[in-house]
Short mmCIF file of N, CA and C in Angstrom, two decimals:
data_model
loop_
_atom_site.label_atom_id
_atom_site.label_comp_id
_atom_site.label_asym_id
_atom_site.label_seq_id
_atom_site.Cartn_x
_atom_site.Cartn_y
_atom_site.Cartn_z
N UNK A 6 -35.26 -79.52 -24.21
CA UNK A 6 -33.93 -79.05 -23.91
C UNK A 6 -32.94 -80.17 -24.20
N UNK A 7 -31.90 -79.84 -24.96
CA UNK A 7 -30.88 -80.82 -25.30
C UNK A 7 -29.56 -80.41 -24.68
N UNK A 8 -28.95 -81.37 -23.98
CA UNK A 8 -27.62 -81.15 -23.41
C UNK A 8 -26.60 -81.79 -24.32
N UNK A 9 -25.59 -81.01 -24.69
CA UNK A 9 -24.52 -81.53 -25.51
C UNK A 9 -23.26 -81.59 -24.67
N UNK A 10 -22.96 -82.81 -24.22
CA UNK A 10 -21.82 -82.98 -23.32
C UNK A 10 -21.30 -84.39 -23.44
N UNK A 11 -20.00 -84.52 -23.61
CA UNK A 11 -19.39 -85.84 -23.64
C UNK A 11 -18.86 -86.16 -22.25
N UNK A 12 -18.42 -87.41 -21.99
CA UNK A 12 -17.95 -87.76 -20.65
C UNK A 12 -16.90 -86.79 -20.13
N UNK A 13 -17.10 -86.35 -18.93
CA UNK A 13 -16.30 -85.28 -18.33
C UNK A 13 -14.88 -85.70 -18.05
N UNK A 14 -14.68 -86.88 -17.52
CA UNK A 14 -13.36 -87.27 -17.02
C UNK A 14 -12.30 -87.34 -18.11
N UNK A 15 -12.67 -87.73 -19.33
CA UNK A 15 -11.68 -87.85 -20.40
C UNK A 15 -11.06 -86.50 -20.74
N UNK A 16 -11.89 -85.53 -21.00
CA UNK A 16 -11.39 -84.22 -21.40
C UNK A 16 -10.76 -83.50 -20.23
N UNK A 17 -11.31 -83.62 -19.05
CA UNK A 17 -10.78 -82.93 -17.88
C UNK A 17 -9.36 -83.36 -17.59
N UNK A 18 -9.09 -84.65 -17.64
CA UNK A 18 -7.74 -85.14 -17.37
C UNK A 18 -6.77 -84.62 -18.42
N UNK A 19 -7.18 -84.63 -19.69
CA UNK A 19 -6.32 -84.15 -20.77
C UNK A 19 -6.01 -82.66 -20.59
N UNK A 20 -7.02 -81.86 -20.31
CA UNK A 20 -6.81 -80.42 -20.14
C UNK A 20 -5.96 -80.14 -18.92
N UNK A 21 -6.21 -80.83 -17.83
CA UNK A 21 -5.46 -80.62 -16.59
C UNK A 21 -3.99 -80.98 -16.77
N UNK A 22 -3.71 -82.12 -17.36
CA UNK A 22 -2.32 -82.53 -17.57
C UNK A 22 -1.61 -81.60 -18.55
N UNK A 23 -2.28 -81.20 -19.61
CA UNK A 23 -1.69 -80.27 -20.56
C UNK A 23 -1.36 -78.94 -19.93
N UNK A 24 -2.26 -78.45 -19.08
CA UNK A 24 -2.03 -77.18 -18.39
C UNK A 24 -0.84 -77.28 -17.45
N UNK A 25 -0.74 -78.37 -16.71
CA UNK A 25 0.39 -78.55 -15.79
C UNK A 25 1.71 -78.60 -16.57
N UNK A 26 1.74 -79.32 -17.67
CA UNK A 26 2.97 -79.45 -18.44
C UNK A 26 3.41 -78.12 -19.01
N UNK A 27 2.50 -77.39 -19.63
CA UNK A 27 2.85 -76.10 -20.24
C UNK A 27 3.28 -75.09 -19.18
N UNK A 28 2.53 -75.00 -18.10
CA UNK A 28 2.88 -74.05 -17.04
C UNK A 28 4.21 -74.41 -16.40
N UNK A 29 4.45 -75.69 -16.19
CA UNK A 29 5.71 -76.11 -15.60
C UNK A 29 6.89 -75.79 -16.50
N UNK A 30 6.71 -76.00 -17.78
CA UNK A 30 7.79 -75.71 -18.72
C UNK A 30 8.14 -74.22 -18.73
N UNK A 31 7.17 -73.38 -18.47
CA UNK A 31 7.42 -71.93 -18.46
C UNK A 31 8.00 -71.47 -17.12
N UNK A 32 7.42 -71.95 -16.00
CA UNK A 32 7.78 -71.40 -14.70
C UNK A 32 8.96 -72.08 -14.00
N UNK A 33 9.14 -73.38 -14.16
CA UNK A 33 10.18 -74.08 -13.40
C UNK A 33 11.59 -73.60 -13.67
N UNK A 34 11.99 -73.30 -14.91
CA UNK A 34 13.35 -72.78 -15.10
C UNK A 34 13.59 -71.47 -14.35
N UNK A 35 12.58 -70.63 -14.28
CA UNK A 35 12.72 -69.37 -13.54
C UNK A 35 12.87 -69.63 -12.05
N UNK A 36 12.06 -70.53 -11.52
CA UNK A 36 12.12 -70.85 -10.09
C UNK A 36 13.46 -71.47 -9.74
N UNK A 37 13.94 -72.39 -10.55
CA UNK A 37 15.22 -73.06 -10.29
C UNK A 37 16.36 -72.05 -10.34
N UNK A 38 16.32 -71.14 -11.28
CA UNK A 38 17.37 -70.13 -11.39
C UNK A 38 17.43 -69.27 -10.12
N UNK A 39 16.26 -68.83 -9.65
CA UNK A 39 16.24 -68.02 -8.42
C UNK A 39 16.67 -68.83 -7.20
N UNK A 40 16.28 -70.09 -7.16
CA UNK A 40 16.66 -70.96 -6.05
C UNK A 40 18.17 -71.13 -6.01
N UNK A 41 18.79 -71.42 -7.15
CA UNK A 41 20.24 -71.60 -7.21
C UNK A 41 20.99 -70.31 -6.89
N UNK A 42 20.47 -69.19 -7.35
CA UNK A 42 21.08 -67.89 -7.06
C UNK A 42 21.07 -67.62 -5.55
N UNK A 43 19.96 -67.93 -4.91
CA UNK A 43 19.86 -67.70 -3.46
C UNK A 43 20.80 -68.64 -2.70
N UNK A 44 20.87 -69.90 -3.10
CA UNK A 44 21.77 -70.84 -2.43
C UNK A 44 23.22 -70.41 -2.58
N UNK A 45 23.61 -69.91 -3.74
CA UNK A 45 24.99 -69.48 -3.94
C UNK A 45 25.32 -68.22 -3.15
N UNK A 46 24.29 -67.45 -2.75
CA UNK A 46 24.51 -66.26 -1.92
C UNK A 46 24.43 -66.56 -0.43
N UNK A 47 24.27 -67.81 -0.06
CA UNK A 47 24.30 -68.20 1.35
C UNK A 47 22.97 -68.12 2.07
N UNK A 48 21.86 -68.09 1.37
CA UNK A 48 20.55 -68.05 2.00
C UNK A 48 20.21 -69.45 2.52
N UNK A 49 19.60 -69.52 3.71
CA UNK A 49 19.27 -70.82 4.31
C UNK A 49 18.16 -71.52 3.54
N UNK A 50 18.20 -72.84 3.56
CA UNK A 50 17.24 -73.64 2.81
C UNK A 50 15.82 -73.49 3.36
N UNK A 51 15.66 -73.31 4.70
CA UNK A 51 14.34 -73.12 5.28
C UNK A 51 13.67 -71.86 4.74
N UNK A 52 14.43 -70.82 4.61
CA UNK A 52 13.91 -69.57 4.07
C UNK A 52 13.49 -69.75 2.61
N UNK A 53 14.29 -70.50 1.84
CA UNK A 53 13.96 -70.73 0.43
C UNK A 53 12.67 -71.53 0.27
N UNK A 54 12.44 -72.47 1.17
CA UNK A 54 11.21 -73.25 1.11
C UNK A 54 10.01 -72.35 1.39
N UNK A 55 10.13 -71.45 2.35
CA UNK A 55 9.03 -70.52 2.65
C UNK A 55 8.78 -69.57 1.47
N UNK A 56 9.84 -69.12 0.85
CA UNK A 56 9.69 -68.22 -0.29
C UNK A 56 9.12 -68.95 -1.51
N UNK A 57 9.50 -70.22 -1.68
CA UNK A 57 9.02 -70.96 -2.85
C UNK A 57 7.50 -71.14 -2.81
N UNK A 58 6.92 -71.10 -1.62
CA UNK A 58 5.46 -71.17 -1.51
C UNK A 58 4.83 -69.99 -2.26
N UNK A 59 5.48 -68.84 -2.24
CA UNK A 59 4.96 -67.67 -2.96
C UNK A 59 4.95 -67.91 -4.47
N UNK A 60 5.86 -68.76 -4.96
CA UNK A 60 5.86 -69.08 -6.39
C UNK A 60 4.77 -70.10 -6.72
N UNK A 61 4.55 -71.06 -5.82
CA UNK A 61 3.63 -72.14 -6.14
C UNK A 61 2.16 -71.77 -5.98
N UNK A 62 1.82 -70.83 -5.13
CA UNK A 62 0.42 -70.42 -4.98
C UNK A 62 -0.11 -69.82 -6.28
N UNK A 63 0.57 -68.83 -6.90
CA UNK A 63 0.07 -68.34 -8.20
C UNK A 63 0.09 -69.42 -9.28
N UNK A 64 1.07 -70.31 -9.21
CA UNK A 64 1.16 -71.42 -10.16
C UNK A 64 -0.08 -72.30 -10.07
N UNK A 65 -0.47 -72.67 -8.87
CA UNK A 65 -1.65 -73.52 -8.67
C UNK A 65 -2.91 -72.77 -9.10
N UNK A 66 -3.02 -71.49 -8.76
CA UNK A 66 -4.18 -70.68 -9.15
C UNK A 66 -4.27 -70.60 -10.68
N UNK A 67 -3.14 -70.42 -11.35
CA UNK A 67 -3.12 -70.35 -12.81
C UNK A 67 -3.57 -71.67 -13.43
N UNK A 68 -3.10 -72.78 -12.90
CA UNK A 68 -3.51 -74.10 -13.42
C UNK A 68 -5.01 -74.30 -13.24
N UNK A 69 -5.53 -73.94 -12.08
CA UNK A 69 -6.97 -74.09 -11.84
C UNK A 69 -7.76 -73.20 -12.79
N UNK A 70 -7.33 -71.95 -12.98
CA UNK A 70 -8.04 -71.03 -13.88
C UNK A 70 -8.08 -71.56 -15.30
N UNK A 71 -6.94 -72.00 -15.82
CA UNK A 71 -6.88 -72.51 -17.20
C UNK A 71 -7.74 -73.76 -17.34
N UNK A 72 -7.69 -74.64 -16.36
CA UNK A 72 -8.48 -75.86 -16.43
C UNK A 72 -9.97 -75.55 -16.42
N UNK A 73 -10.41 -74.65 -15.55
CA UNK A 73 -11.83 -74.29 -15.47
C UNK A 73 -12.27 -73.58 -16.73
N UNK A 74 -11.44 -72.72 -17.29
CA UNK A 74 -11.80 -71.97 -18.49
C UNK A 74 -11.98 -72.87 -19.71
N UNK A 75 -11.36 -74.02 -19.73
CA UNK A 75 -11.39 -74.90 -20.89
C UNK A 75 -12.44 -75.99 -20.84
N UNK A 76 -13.39 -75.93 -19.95
CA UNK A 76 -14.35 -77.03 -19.82
C UNK A 76 -15.79 -76.52 -19.80
N UNK A 77 -16.32 -76.18 -20.96
CA UNK A 77 -17.70 -75.74 -21.07
C UNK A 77 -18.48 -76.72 -21.94
N UNK A 78 -19.79 -76.77 -21.73
CA UNK A 78 -20.68 -77.51 -22.63
C UNK A 78 -21.90 -76.65 -22.90
N UNK A 79 -22.71 -77.06 -23.87
CA UNK A 79 -23.81 -76.24 -24.36
C UNK A 79 -25.13 -76.96 -24.12
N UNK A 80 -26.14 -76.19 -23.67
CA UNK A 80 -27.51 -76.68 -23.54
C UNK A 80 -28.38 -75.80 -24.41
N UNK A 81 -29.07 -76.42 -25.37
CA UNK A 81 -29.96 -75.69 -26.27
C UNK A 81 -31.39 -75.95 -25.82
N UNK A 82 -32.14 -74.88 -25.49
CA UNK A 82 -33.53 -75.01 -25.06
C UNK A 82 -34.43 -74.23 -26.01
N UNK A 83 -35.71 -74.21 -25.73
CA UNK A 83 -36.66 -73.47 -26.57
C UNK A 83 -36.49 -71.97 -26.45
N UNK A 84 -35.97 -71.49 -25.33
CA UNK A 84 -35.86 -70.05 -25.12
C UNK A 84 -34.49 -69.48 -25.45
N UNK A 85 -33.45 -70.32 -25.41
CA UNK A 85 -32.11 -69.80 -25.67
C UNK A 85 -31.03 -70.85 -25.54
N UNK A 86 -29.81 -70.34 -25.43
CA UNK A 86 -28.63 -71.19 -25.33
C UNK A 86 -27.99 -70.97 -23.97
N UNK A 87 -27.70 -72.04 -23.28
CA UNK A 87 -26.94 -71.98 -22.03
C UNK A 87 -25.56 -72.56 -22.28
N UNK A 88 -24.52 -71.83 -21.87
CA UNK A 88 -23.16 -72.34 -21.94
C UNK A 88 -22.72 -72.50 -20.48
N UNK A 89 -22.49 -73.75 -20.07
CA UNK A 89 -22.28 -74.08 -18.66
C UNK A 89 -20.90 -74.69 -18.49
N UNK A 90 -20.23 -74.32 -17.39
CA UNK A 90 -18.92 -74.89 -17.08
C UNK A 90 -19.11 -76.29 -16.54
N UNK A 91 -18.29 -77.23 -17.01
CA UNK A 91 -18.40 -78.62 -16.58
C UNK A 91 -17.81 -78.90 -15.22
N UNK A 92 -16.92 -78.03 -14.74
CA UNK A 92 -16.28 -78.24 -13.44
C UNK A 92 -17.05 -77.50 -12.35
N UNK A 93 -17.34 -76.24 -12.60
CA UNK A 93 -18.08 -75.42 -11.64
C UNK A 93 -19.38 -75.01 -12.31
N UNK A 94 -20.47 -75.77 -12.13
CA UNK A 94 -21.69 -75.56 -12.90
C UNK A 94 -22.37 -74.21 -12.67
N UNK A 95 -22.09 -73.51 -11.58
CA UNK A 95 -22.74 -72.21 -11.41
C UNK A 95 -22.08 -71.13 -12.27
N UNK A 96 -20.98 -71.45 -12.95
CA UNK A 96 -20.41 -70.54 -13.95
C UNK A 96 -21.13 -70.85 -15.25
N UNK A 97 -22.07 -70.01 -15.61
CA UNK A 97 -22.89 -70.24 -16.79
C UNK A 97 -23.26 -68.92 -17.43
N UNK A 98 -23.56 -68.99 -18.70
CA UNK A 98 -24.00 -67.81 -19.43
C UNK A 98 -25.22 -68.21 -20.24
N UNK A 99 -26.30 -67.46 -20.09
CA UNK A 99 -27.54 -67.74 -20.81
C UNK A 99 -27.76 -66.65 -21.84
N UNK A 100 -28.07 -67.06 -23.06
CA UNK A 100 -28.38 -66.14 -24.14
C UNK A 100 -29.77 -66.48 -24.67
N UNK A 101 -30.65 -65.50 -24.71
CA UNK A 101 -31.99 -65.70 -25.26
C UNK A 101 -31.93 -65.51 -26.77
N UNK A 102 -32.76 -66.26 -27.50
CA UNK A 102 -32.74 -66.18 -28.96
C UNK A 102 -33.09 -64.78 -29.47
N UNK A 103 -33.96 -64.07 -28.76
CA UNK A 103 -34.34 -62.74 -29.22
C UNK A 103 -33.19 -61.73 -29.13
N UNK A 104 -32.15 -62.04 -28.32
CA UNK A 104 -31.00 -61.14 -28.17
C UNK A 104 -29.83 -61.51 -29.07
N UNK A 105 -29.90 -62.66 -29.73
CA UNK A 105 -28.76 -63.16 -30.50
C UNK A 105 -28.88 -62.77 -31.96
N UNK A 106 -27.80 -62.24 -32.53
CA UNK A 106 -27.73 -62.00 -33.97
C UNK A 106 -27.04 -63.17 -34.66
N UNK A 107 -25.90 -63.58 -34.10
CA UNK A 107 -25.09 -64.60 -34.75
C UNK A 107 -24.36 -65.43 -33.70
N UNK A 108 -24.13 -66.69 -34.02
CA UNK A 108 -23.35 -67.59 -33.18
C UNK A 108 -22.16 -68.05 -34.01
N UNK A 109 -20.98 -67.92 -33.44
CA UNK A 109 -19.75 -68.34 -34.11
C UNK A 109 -19.21 -69.58 -33.40
N UNK A 110 -19.03 -70.64 -34.15
CA UNK A 110 -18.41 -71.85 -33.62
C UNK A 110 -17.21 -72.13 -34.49
N UNK A 111 -16.11 -72.47 -33.87
CA UNK A 111 -14.93 -72.72 -34.68
C UNK A 111 -13.78 -73.29 -33.91
N UNK A 112 -12.66 -73.30 -34.59
CA UNK A 112 -11.43 -73.80 -34.03
C UNK A 112 -10.29 -72.98 -34.61
N UNK A 113 -9.38 -72.55 -33.78
CA UNK A 113 -8.28 -71.70 -34.22
C UNK A 113 -7.19 -72.48 -34.95
N UNK A 114 -7.24 -73.80 -34.91
CA UNK A 114 -6.23 -74.62 -35.57
C UNK A 114 -5.18 -75.13 -34.60
N UNK A 115 -4.35 -76.01 -35.06
CA UNK A 115 -3.31 -76.57 -34.19
C UNK A 115 -3.92 -77.49 -33.16
N UNK A 116 -3.46 -77.34 -31.93
CA UNK A 116 -3.96 -78.18 -30.84
C UNK A 116 -5.12 -77.55 -30.09
N UNK A 117 -5.67 -76.46 -30.59
CA UNK A 117 -6.74 -75.77 -29.87
C UNK A 117 -8.04 -76.56 -29.94
N UNK A 118 -8.91 -76.26 -29.01
CA UNK A 118 -10.21 -76.92 -28.92
C UNK A 118 -11.28 -76.06 -29.61
N UNK A 119 -12.45 -76.63 -29.83
CA UNK A 119 -13.56 -75.87 -30.40
C UNK A 119 -14.03 -74.81 -29.41
N UNK A 120 -14.51 -73.70 -29.94
CA UNK A 120 -15.02 -72.63 -29.09
C UNK A 120 -16.35 -72.15 -29.64
N UNK A 121 -17.09 -71.44 -28.81
CA UNK A 121 -18.36 -70.83 -29.21
C UNK A 121 -18.34 -69.38 -28.77
N UNK A 122 -18.83 -68.51 -29.63
CA UNK A 122 -18.92 -67.08 -29.33
C UNK A 122 -20.29 -66.61 -29.80
N UNK A 123 -20.98 -65.88 -28.95
CA UNK A 123 -22.32 -65.38 -29.26
C UNK A 123 -22.23 -63.88 -29.49
N UNK A 124 -22.84 -63.42 -30.59
CA UNK A 124 -22.89 -61.98 -30.89
C UNK A 124 -24.33 -61.54 -30.66
N UNK A 125 -24.49 -60.60 -29.72
CA UNK A 125 -25.82 -60.16 -29.33
C UNK A 125 -26.30 -59.01 -30.21
N UNK A 126 -27.55 -58.63 -30.03
CA UNK A 126 -28.18 -57.63 -30.88
C UNK A 126 -27.57 -56.24 -30.73
N UNK A 127 -26.93 -55.96 -29.62
CA UNK A 127 -26.27 -54.66 -29.45
C UNK A 127 -24.82 -54.71 -29.91
N UNK A 128 -24.50 -55.67 -30.77
CA UNK A 128 -23.18 -55.83 -31.41
C UNK A 128 -22.06 -56.19 -30.43
N UNK A 129 -22.40 -56.64 -29.24
CA UNK A 129 -21.35 -57.06 -28.31
C UNK A 129 -21.08 -58.55 -28.52
N UNK A 130 -19.81 -58.89 -28.49
CA UNK A 130 -19.39 -60.28 -28.64
C UNK A 130 -19.07 -60.84 -27.26
N UNK A 131 -19.45 -62.07 -27.06
CA UNK A 131 -19.06 -62.73 -25.82
C UNK A 131 -17.61 -63.19 -25.97
N UNK A 132 -17.03 -63.56 -24.86
CA UNK A 132 -15.70 -64.17 -24.92
C UNK A 132 -15.82 -65.51 -25.64
N UNK A 133 -14.80 -65.92 -26.37
CA UNK A 133 -14.86 -67.25 -26.96
C UNK A 133 -14.69 -68.30 -25.86
N UNK A 134 -15.74 -69.06 -25.60
CA UNK A 134 -15.70 -70.06 -24.54
C UNK A 134 -15.36 -71.42 -25.14
N UNK A 135 -14.35 -72.07 -24.59
CA UNK A 135 -13.87 -73.35 -25.10
C UNK A 135 -14.86 -74.43 -24.69
N UNK A 136 -15.40 -75.12 -25.69
CA UNK A 136 -16.40 -76.15 -25.43
C UNK A 136 -15.79 -77.53 -25.69
N UNK A 137 -14.77 -77.84 -24.93
CA UNK A 137 -14.08 -79.12 -25.14
C UNK A 137 -14.89 -80.29 -24.61
N UNK A 138 -15.96 -80.03 -23.89
CA UNK A 138 -16.81 -81.12 -23.41
C UNK A 138 -17.89 -81.46 -24.43
N UNK A 139 -17.80 -80.89 -25.65
CA UNK A 139 -18.76 -81.16 -26.71
C UNK A 139 -18.01 -81.82 -27.87
N UNK A 140 -18.51 -82.94 -28.34
CA UNK A 140 -17.86 -83.64 -29.45
C UNK A 140 -18.16 -82.95 -30.77
N UNK A 141 -17.42 -83.32 -31.81
CA UNK A 141 -17.59 -82.71 -33.14
C UNK A 141 -19.00 -82.97 -33.68
N UNK A 142 -19.50 -84.16 -33.50
CA UNK A 142 -20.84 -84.50 -33.98
C UNK A 142 -21.89 -83.66 -33.27
N UNK A 143 -21.69 -83.46 -31.97
CA UNK A 143 -22.63 -82.63 -31.22
C UNK A 143 -22.55 -81.17 -31.64
N UNK A 144 -21.35 -80.70 -32.03
CA UNK A 144 -21.22 -79.32 -32.52
C UNK A 144 -22.09 -79.12 -33.75
N UNK A 145 -22.09 -80.09 -34.65
CA UNK A 145 -22.92 -79.99 -35.84
C UNK A 145 -24.40 -80.04 -35.47
N UNK A 146 -24.75 -80.85 -34.50
CA UNK A 146 -26.14 -80.91 -34.05
C UNK A 146 -26.57 -79.59 -33.39
N UNK A 147 -25.65 -78.98 -32.63
CA UNK A 147 -25.93 -77.68 -32.02
C UNK A 147 -26.21 -76.66 -33.11
N UNK A 148 -25.38 -76.66 -34.15
CA UNK A 148 -25.56 -75.73 -35.26
C UNK A 148 -26.92 -75.91 -35.92
N UNK A 149 -27.32 -77.13 -36.14
CA UNK A 149 -28.63 -77.39 -36.75
C UNK A 149 -29.77 -76.92 -35.86
N UNK A 150 -29.65 -77.16 -34.56
CA UNK A 150 -30.70 -76.72 -33.63
C UNK A 150 -30.80 -75.20 -33.58
N UNK A 151 -29.66 -74.52 -33.57
CA UNK A 151 -29.67 -73.05 -33.51
C UNK A 151 -30.19 -72.46 -34.83
N UNK A 152 -29.84 -73.07 -35.96
CA UNK A 152 -30.35 -72.61 -37.26
C UNK A 152 -31.87 -72.72 -37.32
N UNK A 153 -32.43 -73.75 -36.67
CA UNK A 153 -33.88 -73.93 -36.70
C UNK A 153 -34.61 -72.79 -36.00
N UNK A 154 -33.92 -72.05 -35.15
CA UNK A 154 -34.51 -70.88 -34.49
C UNK A 154 -34.24 -69.59 -35.24
N UNK A 155 -33.65 -69.68 -36.43
CA UNK A 155 -33.43 -68.51 -37.28
C UNK A 155 -32.21 -67.68 -36.93
N UNK A 156 -31.25 -68.25 -36.26
CA UNK A 156 -30.03 -67.55 -35.88
C UNK A 156 -28.96 -67.82 -36.94
N UNK A 157 -28.22 -66.77 -37.33
CA UNK A 157 -27.12 -66.94 -38.27
C UNK A 157 -25.97 -67.68 -37.60
N UNK A 158 -25.33 -68.55 -38.37
CA UNK A 158 -24.22 -69.36 -37.87
C UNK A 158 -22.98 -69.04 -38.69
N UNK A 159 -21.85 -68.91 -38.00
CA UNK A 159 -20.56 -68.75 -38.69
C UNK A 159 -19.61 -69.82 -38.16
N UNK A 160 -19.06 -70.59 -39.07
CA UNK A 160 -18.10 -71.63 -38.71
C UNK A 160 -16.72 -71.15 -39.14
N UNK A 161 -15.80 -71.06 -38.18
CA UNK A 161 -14.43 -70.65 -38.50
C UNK A 161 -13.51 -71.84 -38.27
N UNK A 162 -12.67 -72.12 -39.25
CA UNK A 162 -11.74 -73.24 -39.13
C UNK A 162 -12.46 -74.57 -39.28
N UNK A 163 -11.79 -75.63 -38.87
CA UNK A 163 -12.35 -76.98 -38.93
C UNK A 163 -12.68 -77.42 -37.52
N UNK A 164 -13.89 -77.92 -37.33
CA UNK A 164 -14.28 -78.41 -36.02
C UNK A 164 -13.60 -79.74 -35.75
N UNK A 165 -13.15 -79.90 -34.51
CA UNK A 165 -12.51 -81.17 -34.09
C UNK A 165 -13.49 -82.00 -33.31
#
């Protein structure tokens, strides 16, 4: 069994900070506009602080969701492929080689990270899982290991 995973803290910090910046850029102007509108209508500041909690709870949940969704790594074993979350390890997906038709590894371009998608024998596609905890060299090694088991590989875009 081979684990393909680079140091967790480097990628996690980058993904977490990027998520906070993007989400803040989208949500803060809306929150500030509503806050100023309420103050101009004579609403008390204590009430606004209580209401702002309703804005920040979904904001925090969204940041956590995006961060968790972007941190997967791959384990290749003799029986199949495991795609495991680096933050919450019990979030995992196991695919047996006998059920797999094709594995797609790629990158959408721009600032996006590498992803992996498994196509099973009943023609169902898995969600594209972002494998930012796997380096480019390890992606190529994963491809070679999966090819050795007779699985078709499709590379889309350029791997980072």
